[in-house]
Short mmCIF file of C-alpha atoms and ligand atoms in Angstrom, two decimals:
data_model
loop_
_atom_site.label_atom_id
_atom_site.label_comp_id
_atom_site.label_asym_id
_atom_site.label_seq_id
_atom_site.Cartn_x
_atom_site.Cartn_y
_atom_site.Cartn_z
CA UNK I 18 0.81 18.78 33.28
CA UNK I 19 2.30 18.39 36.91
CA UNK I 20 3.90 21.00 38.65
CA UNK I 21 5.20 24.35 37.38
CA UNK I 22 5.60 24.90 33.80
CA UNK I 23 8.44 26.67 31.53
CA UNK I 24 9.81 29.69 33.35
CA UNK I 25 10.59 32.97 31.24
CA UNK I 26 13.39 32.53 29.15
CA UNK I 27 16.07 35.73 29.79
CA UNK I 28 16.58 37.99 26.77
CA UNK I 29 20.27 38.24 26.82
CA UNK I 30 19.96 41.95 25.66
CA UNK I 31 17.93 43.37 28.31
CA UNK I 32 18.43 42.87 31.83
CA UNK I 33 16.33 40.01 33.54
CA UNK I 34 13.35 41.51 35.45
CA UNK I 35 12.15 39.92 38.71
CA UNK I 36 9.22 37.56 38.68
CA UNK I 37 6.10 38.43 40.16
CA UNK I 38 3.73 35.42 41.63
CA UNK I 39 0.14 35.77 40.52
CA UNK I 40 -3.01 34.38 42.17
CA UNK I 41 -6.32 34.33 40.20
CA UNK I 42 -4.33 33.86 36.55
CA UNK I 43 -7.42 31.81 35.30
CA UNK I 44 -10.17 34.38 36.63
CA UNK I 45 -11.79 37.38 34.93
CA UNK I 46 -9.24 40.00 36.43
CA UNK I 47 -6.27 38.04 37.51
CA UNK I 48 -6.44 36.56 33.15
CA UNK I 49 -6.42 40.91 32.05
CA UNK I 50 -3.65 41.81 34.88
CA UNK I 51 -1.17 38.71 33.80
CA UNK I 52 -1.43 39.63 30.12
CA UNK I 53 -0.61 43.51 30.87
CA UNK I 54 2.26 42.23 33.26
CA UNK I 55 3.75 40.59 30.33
CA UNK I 56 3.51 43.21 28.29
CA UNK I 57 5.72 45.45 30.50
CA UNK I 58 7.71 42.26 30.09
CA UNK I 59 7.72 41.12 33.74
CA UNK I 60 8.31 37.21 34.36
CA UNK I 61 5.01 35.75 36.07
CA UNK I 62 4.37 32.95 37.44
CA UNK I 63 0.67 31.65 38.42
CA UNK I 64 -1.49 29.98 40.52
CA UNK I 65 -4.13 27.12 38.79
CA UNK I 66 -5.94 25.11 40.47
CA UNK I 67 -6.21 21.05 38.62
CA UNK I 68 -9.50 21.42 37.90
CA UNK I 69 -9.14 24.49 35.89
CA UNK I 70 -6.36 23.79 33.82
CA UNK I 71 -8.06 24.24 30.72
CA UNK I 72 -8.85 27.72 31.39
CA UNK I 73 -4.76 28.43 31.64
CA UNK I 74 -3.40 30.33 28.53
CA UNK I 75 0.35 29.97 27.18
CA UNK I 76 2.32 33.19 26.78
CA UNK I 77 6.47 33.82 26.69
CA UNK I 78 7.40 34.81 30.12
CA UNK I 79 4.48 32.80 32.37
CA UNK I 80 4.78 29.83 34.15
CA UNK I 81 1.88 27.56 36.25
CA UNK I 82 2.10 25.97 39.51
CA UNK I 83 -0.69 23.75 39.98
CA UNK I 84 -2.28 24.10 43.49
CA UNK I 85 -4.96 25.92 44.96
CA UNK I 86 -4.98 28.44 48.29
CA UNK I 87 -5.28 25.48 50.68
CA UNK I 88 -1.93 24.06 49.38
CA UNK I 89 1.18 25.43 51.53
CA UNK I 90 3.33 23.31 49.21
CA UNK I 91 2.32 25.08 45.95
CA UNK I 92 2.14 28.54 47.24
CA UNK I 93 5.86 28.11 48.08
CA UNK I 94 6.76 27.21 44.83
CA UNK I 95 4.87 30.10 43.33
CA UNK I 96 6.38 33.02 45.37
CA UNK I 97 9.72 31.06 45.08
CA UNK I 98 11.98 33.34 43.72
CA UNK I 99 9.34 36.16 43.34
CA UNK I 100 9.94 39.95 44.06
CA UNK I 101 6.17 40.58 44.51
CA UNK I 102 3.52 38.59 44.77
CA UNK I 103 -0.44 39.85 43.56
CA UNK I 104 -3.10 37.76 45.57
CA UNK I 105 -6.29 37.71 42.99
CA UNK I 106 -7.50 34.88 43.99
CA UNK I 107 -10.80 35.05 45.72
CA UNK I 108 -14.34 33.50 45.97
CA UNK I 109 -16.93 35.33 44.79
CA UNK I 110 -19.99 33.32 44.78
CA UNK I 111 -21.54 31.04 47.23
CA UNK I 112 -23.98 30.78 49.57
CA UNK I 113 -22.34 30.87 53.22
CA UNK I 114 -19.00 31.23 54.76
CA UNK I 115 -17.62 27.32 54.26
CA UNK I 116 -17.49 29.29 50.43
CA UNK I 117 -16.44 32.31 50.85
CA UNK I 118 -13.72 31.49 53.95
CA UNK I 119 -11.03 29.33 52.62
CA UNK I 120 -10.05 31.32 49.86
CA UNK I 121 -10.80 34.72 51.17
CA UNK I 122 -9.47 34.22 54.59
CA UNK I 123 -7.44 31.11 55.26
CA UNK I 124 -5.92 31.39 52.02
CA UNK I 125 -4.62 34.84 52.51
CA UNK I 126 -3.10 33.70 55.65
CA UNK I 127 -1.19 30.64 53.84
CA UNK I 128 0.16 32.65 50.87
CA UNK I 129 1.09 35.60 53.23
CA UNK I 130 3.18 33.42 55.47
CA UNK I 131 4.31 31.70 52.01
CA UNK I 132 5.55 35.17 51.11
CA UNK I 133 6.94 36.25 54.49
CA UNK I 134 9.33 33.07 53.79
CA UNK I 135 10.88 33.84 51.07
CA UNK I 136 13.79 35.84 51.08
CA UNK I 137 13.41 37.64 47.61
CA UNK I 138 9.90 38.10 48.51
CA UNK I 139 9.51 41.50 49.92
CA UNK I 140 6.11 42.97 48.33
CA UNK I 141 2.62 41.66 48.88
CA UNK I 142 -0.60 43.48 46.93
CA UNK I 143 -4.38 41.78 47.80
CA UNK I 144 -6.85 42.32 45.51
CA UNK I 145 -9.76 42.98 48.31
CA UNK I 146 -12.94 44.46 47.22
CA UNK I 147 -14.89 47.64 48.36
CA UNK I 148 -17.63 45.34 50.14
CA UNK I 149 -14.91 44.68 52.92
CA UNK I 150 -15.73 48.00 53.75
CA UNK I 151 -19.70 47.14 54.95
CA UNK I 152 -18.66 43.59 56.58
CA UNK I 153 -21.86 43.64 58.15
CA UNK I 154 -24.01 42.91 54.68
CA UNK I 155 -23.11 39.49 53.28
CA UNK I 156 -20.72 36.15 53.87
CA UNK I 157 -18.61 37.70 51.22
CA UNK I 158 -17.83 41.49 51.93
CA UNK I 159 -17.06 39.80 55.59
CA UNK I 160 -14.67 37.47 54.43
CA UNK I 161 -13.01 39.68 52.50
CA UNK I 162 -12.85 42.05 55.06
CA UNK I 163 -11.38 39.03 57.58
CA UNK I 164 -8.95 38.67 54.65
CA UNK I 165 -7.13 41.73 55.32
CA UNK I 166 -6.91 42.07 58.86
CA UNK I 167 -5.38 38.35 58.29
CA UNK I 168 -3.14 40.23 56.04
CA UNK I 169 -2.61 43.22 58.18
CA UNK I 170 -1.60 41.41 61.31
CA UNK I 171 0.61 38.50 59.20
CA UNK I 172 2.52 40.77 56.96
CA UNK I 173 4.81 41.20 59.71
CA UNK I 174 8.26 42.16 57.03
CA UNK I 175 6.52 42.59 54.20
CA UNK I 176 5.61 45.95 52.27
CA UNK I 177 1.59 45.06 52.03
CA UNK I 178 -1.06 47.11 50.36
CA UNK I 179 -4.51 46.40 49.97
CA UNK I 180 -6.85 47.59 47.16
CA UNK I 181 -10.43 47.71 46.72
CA UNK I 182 -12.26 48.10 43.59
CA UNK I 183 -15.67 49.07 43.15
CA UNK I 184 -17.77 46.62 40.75
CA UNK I 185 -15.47 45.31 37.74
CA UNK I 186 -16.83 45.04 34.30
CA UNK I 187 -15.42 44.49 30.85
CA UNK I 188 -14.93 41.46 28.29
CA UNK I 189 -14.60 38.15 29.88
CA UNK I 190 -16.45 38.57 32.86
CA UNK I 191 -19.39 36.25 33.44
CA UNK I 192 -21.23 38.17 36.61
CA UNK I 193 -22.08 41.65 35.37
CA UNK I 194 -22.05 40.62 31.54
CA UNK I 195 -25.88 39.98 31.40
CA UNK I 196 -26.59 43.14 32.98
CA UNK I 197 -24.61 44.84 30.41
CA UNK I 198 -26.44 43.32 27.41
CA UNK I 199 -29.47 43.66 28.95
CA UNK I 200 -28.63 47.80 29.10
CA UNK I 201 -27.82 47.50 25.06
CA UNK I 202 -30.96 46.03 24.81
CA UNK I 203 -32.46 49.08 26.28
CA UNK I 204 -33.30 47.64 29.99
CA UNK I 205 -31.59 48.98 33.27
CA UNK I 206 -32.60 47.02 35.67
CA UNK I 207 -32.40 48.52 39.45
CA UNK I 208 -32.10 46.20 42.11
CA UNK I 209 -34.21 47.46 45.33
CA UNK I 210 -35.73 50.05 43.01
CA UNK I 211 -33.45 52.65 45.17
CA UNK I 212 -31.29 55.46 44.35
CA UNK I 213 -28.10 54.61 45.29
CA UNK I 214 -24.63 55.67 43.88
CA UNK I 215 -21.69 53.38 42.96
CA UNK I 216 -18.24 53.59 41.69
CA UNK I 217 -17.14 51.67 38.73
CA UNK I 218 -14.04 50.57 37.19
CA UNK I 219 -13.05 49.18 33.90
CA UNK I 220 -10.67 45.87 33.96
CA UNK I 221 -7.92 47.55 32.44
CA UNK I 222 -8.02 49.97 34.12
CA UNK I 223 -7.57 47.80 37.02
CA UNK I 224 -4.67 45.80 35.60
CA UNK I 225 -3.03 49.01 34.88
CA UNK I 226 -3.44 50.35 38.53
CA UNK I 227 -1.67 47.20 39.97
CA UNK I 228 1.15 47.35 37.02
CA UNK I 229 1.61 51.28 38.33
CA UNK I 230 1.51 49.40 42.65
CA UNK I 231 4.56 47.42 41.19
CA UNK I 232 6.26 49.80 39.08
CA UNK I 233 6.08 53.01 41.60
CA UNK I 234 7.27 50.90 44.58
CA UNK I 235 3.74 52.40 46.68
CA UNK I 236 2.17 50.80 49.16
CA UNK I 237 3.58 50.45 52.67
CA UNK I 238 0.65 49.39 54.55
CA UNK I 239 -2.23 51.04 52.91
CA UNK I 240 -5.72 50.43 51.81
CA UNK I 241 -6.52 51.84 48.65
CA UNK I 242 -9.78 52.34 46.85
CA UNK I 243 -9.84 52.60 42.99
CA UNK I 244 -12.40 53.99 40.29
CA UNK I 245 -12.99 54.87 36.74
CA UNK I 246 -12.30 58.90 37.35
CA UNK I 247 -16.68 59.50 37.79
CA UNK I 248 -16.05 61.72 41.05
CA UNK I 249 -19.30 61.00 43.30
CA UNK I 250 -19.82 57.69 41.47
CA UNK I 251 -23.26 56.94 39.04
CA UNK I 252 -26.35 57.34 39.72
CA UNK I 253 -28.96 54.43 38.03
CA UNK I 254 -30.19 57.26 35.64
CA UNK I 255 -26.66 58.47 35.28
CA UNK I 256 -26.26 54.85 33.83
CA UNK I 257 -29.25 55.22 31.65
CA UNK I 258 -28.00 58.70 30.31
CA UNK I 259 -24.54 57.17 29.19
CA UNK I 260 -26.15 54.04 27.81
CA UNK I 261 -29.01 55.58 25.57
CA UNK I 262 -26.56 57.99 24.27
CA UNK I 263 -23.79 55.64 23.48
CA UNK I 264 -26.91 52.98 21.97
CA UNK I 265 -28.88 55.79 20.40
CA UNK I 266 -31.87 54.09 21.85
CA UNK I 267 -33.92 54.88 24.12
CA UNK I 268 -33.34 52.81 27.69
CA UNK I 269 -36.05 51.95 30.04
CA UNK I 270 -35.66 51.66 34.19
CA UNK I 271 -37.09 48.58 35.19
CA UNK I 272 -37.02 48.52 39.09
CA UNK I 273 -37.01 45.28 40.65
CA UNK I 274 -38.55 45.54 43.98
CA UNK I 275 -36.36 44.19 46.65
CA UNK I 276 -38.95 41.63 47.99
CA UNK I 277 -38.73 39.96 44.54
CA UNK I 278 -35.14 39.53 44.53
CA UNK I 279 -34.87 38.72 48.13
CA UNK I 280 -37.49 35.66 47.34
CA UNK I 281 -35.41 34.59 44.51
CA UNK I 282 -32.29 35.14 46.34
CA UNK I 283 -33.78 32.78 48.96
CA UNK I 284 -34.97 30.44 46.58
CA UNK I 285 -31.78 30.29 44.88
CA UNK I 286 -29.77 29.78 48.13
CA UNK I 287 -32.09 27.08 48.72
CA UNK I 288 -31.40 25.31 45.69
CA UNK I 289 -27.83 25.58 45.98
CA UNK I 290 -27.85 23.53 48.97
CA UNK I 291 -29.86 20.86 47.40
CA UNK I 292 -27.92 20.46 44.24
CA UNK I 293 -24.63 21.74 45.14
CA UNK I 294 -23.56 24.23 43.52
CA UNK I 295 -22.55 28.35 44.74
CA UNK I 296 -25.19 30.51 44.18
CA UNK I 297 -24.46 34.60 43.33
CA UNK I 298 -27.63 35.45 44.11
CA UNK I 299 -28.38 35.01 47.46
CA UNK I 300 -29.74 37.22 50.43
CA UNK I 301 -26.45 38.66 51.05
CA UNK I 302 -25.82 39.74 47.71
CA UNK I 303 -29.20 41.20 47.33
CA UNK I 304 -27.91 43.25 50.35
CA UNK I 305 -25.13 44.08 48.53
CA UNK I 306 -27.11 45.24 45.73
CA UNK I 307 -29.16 47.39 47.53
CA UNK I 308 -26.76 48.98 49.64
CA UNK I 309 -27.20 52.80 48.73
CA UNK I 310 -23.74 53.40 48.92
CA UNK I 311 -20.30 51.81 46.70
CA UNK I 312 -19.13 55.05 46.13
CA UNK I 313 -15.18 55.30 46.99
CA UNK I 314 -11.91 57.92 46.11
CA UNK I 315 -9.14 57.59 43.90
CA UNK I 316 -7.02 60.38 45.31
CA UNK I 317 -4.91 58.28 47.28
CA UNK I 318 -3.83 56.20 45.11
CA UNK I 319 -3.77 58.04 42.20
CA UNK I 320 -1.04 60.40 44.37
CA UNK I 321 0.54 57.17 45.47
CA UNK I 322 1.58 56.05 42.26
CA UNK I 323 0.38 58.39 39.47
CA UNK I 324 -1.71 56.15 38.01
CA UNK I 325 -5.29 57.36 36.04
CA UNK I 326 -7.83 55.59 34.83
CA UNK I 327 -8.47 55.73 31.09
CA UNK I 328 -11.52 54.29 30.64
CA UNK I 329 -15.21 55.98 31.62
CA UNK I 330 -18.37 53.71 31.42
CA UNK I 331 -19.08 54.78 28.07
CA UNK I 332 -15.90 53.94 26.68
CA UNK I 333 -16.09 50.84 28.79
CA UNK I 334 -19.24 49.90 27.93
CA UNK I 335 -18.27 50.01 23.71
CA UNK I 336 -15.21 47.91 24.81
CA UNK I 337 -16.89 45.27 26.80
CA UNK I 338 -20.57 44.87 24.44
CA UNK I 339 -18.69 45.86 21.38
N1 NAP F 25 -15.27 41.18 39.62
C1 NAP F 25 -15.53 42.19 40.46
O1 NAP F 25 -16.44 42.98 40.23
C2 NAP F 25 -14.67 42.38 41.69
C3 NAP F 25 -14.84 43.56 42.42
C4 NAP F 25 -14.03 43.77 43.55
C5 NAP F 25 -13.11 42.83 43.92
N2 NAP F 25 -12.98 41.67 43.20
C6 NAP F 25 -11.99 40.69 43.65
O2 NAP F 25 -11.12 40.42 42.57
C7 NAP F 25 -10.64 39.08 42.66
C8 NAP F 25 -10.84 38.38 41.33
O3 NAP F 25 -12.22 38.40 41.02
P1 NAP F 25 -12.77 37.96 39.58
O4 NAP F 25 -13.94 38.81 39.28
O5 NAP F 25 -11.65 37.87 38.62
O6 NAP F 25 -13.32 36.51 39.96
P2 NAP F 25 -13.28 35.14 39.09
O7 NAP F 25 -13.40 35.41 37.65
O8 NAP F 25 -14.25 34.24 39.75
O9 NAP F 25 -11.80 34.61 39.36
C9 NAP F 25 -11.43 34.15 40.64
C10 NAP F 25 -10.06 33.56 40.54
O10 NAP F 25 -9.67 33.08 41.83
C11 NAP F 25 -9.37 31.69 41.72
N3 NAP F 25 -9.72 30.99 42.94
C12 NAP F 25 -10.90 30.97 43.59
N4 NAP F 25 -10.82 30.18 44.67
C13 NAP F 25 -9.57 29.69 44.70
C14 NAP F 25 -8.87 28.80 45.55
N5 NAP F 25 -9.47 28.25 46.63
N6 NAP F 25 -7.58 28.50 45.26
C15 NAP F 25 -6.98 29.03 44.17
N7 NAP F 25 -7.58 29.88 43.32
C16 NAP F 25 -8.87 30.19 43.59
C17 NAP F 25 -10.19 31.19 40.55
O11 NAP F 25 -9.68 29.98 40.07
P3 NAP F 25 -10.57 29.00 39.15
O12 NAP F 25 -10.44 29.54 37.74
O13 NAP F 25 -9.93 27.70 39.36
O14 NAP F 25 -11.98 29.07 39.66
C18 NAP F 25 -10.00 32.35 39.59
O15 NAP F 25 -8.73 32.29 38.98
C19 NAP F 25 -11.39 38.42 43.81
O16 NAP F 25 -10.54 38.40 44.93
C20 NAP F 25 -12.57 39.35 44.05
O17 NAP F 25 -12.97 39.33 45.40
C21 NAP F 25 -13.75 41.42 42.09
#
């Protein structure tokens, strides 16, 4: 397949709605937010990159433009015509900046201009993360950060927002997945051995906060965070509570000091180098993991656009390990 493919056929009983341009279509997020955009029966169209065709799925109402974030030619053609564009794309593993930087930085810059070009164009939502706000800990959470003060100082006429969610979970997602089974299991594992408290949200949940960005019109140069309703975030025996209640088993803590992970973090980064390929685990994410603190606020944006979340870790949990 070259170039786009179909675009949404117009019911000739409702009104046509506007298309939105998605980024990240074939990822773990961007693949739950697309399907619930369709749903509300909003044309999308979305970004693939070549090598990843395979992992695009066929619905009524969503189109493909092949490219990646580096392409100026393809992001045109994807915010072409759009009223809004969601930028999901990002890189999430790797083991220095040359992996983290052209998607997470120089690509926001290309698909913001891209944006800022086209006339029907006039809303722009990034997909950041809550690591951009402790830049100082790895490659990523600093790229992302650099990501939107790109997007702050492009925007320029467009109505930008920026969320950041806390840690993601539910089905399809490859990072946090063994974790998860691991809990069912009856093993928490806790990374530095610490105490720290972070904010969760389900993937639904986060599709449905970005359908409720677009729908309520909110935004206008704001930084939201997002999370699953827990006030205060979890605690690791919080975790362990929930779990062993939901399992009705009995789940152990197994701390894993940080010295071990930051040897097999270096180890692993090592590796990477040699064989080429992007290591998660590396020293920066083990600072990431140990941080004491991911805890954010929903207020804004839940007074913003009305949105809620639905979905606690229990319930997440059953819907994610089944
Ligand atoms: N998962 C989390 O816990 C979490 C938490 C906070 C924020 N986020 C943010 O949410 C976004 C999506 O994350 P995810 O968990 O869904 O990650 P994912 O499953 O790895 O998906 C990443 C998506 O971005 C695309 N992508 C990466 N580099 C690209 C490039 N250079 N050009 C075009 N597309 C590119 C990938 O395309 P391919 O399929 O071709 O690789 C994929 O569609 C990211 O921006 C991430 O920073 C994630």
């Amino acid at each position: 397949m070259a170039g786009s493919l179909r675009e949404p056929k117009a019911d000739s009983a409702s009104p046509p709605v506007p298309t939105v341009a998605v980024t990240g279509g074939t990822g773990f997020i961007g693949r739950v937010l697309i399907r619930r955009l369709l749903q509300e029966r909003r044309g999308v169209r979305a970004l693939v990159r070549p090598a990843s065709l395979a992992s695009r799925f066929e619905a009524p109402g969503l189109s493909w433009i092949q490219g990646d974030m580096s392409c100026t030619d393809s992001l045109r053609r994807l915010v072409e015509g759009a009223s809004a564009v969601i930028h999901c794309a990002g890189s999430v593993r790797g083991a220095g900046e040359a992996d983290f930087f052209p998607a997470n930085v120089s690509g926001v810059e290309k698909i913001v201009k891209a944006a800022g070009e086209s006339p029907e164009c006039s809303r722009f939502l990034l997909v950041s993360s809550l690591a951009a706000r402790s830049p100082e800990l790895s490659d990523y959470a600093s790229s992302k950060r650099r990501g939107e003060e790109v997007l702050r100082s492009a925007a320029r006429e467009l109505d930008w927002t920026i969320l950041r969610p806390p840690a993601v979970y539910g089905p399809g997602d490859r990072e946090m997945l063994p974790l998860l089974q691991w809990i069912r299991r009856g093993l928490v594992f806790v990374p530095g051995g610490g105490d720290a408290r972070f904010s969760l949200i389900f993937v639904e949940d986060l599709a449905e906060a970005v359908l409720s960005w677009l729908m309520s019109g909110a935004g206008g140069g704001c930084c939201f965070e997002v999370h699953d309703g827990k006030t205060g975030g979890y605690s690791w025996e919080e975790v362990r509570k929930i779990a062993g209640d939901l399992f009705q088993r009995p789940i152990h803590r197994m701390d894993i000091p940080r010295g071990v992970l930051e040897t097999a973090a270096h180890v692993n980064a090592a590796a990477a180098r040699v064989i080429g390929y992007r290591p998660m685990l590396t020293p920066g994410k083990v600072r990431e993991l140990c941080h004491a603190d991911w805890v954010c606020d929903n207020a804004n944006f839940s007074s913003a656009t009305r949105w809620s979340p639905r979905f606690g870790l229990r319930e997440g949990l059953l819907r994610t390990l089944g």
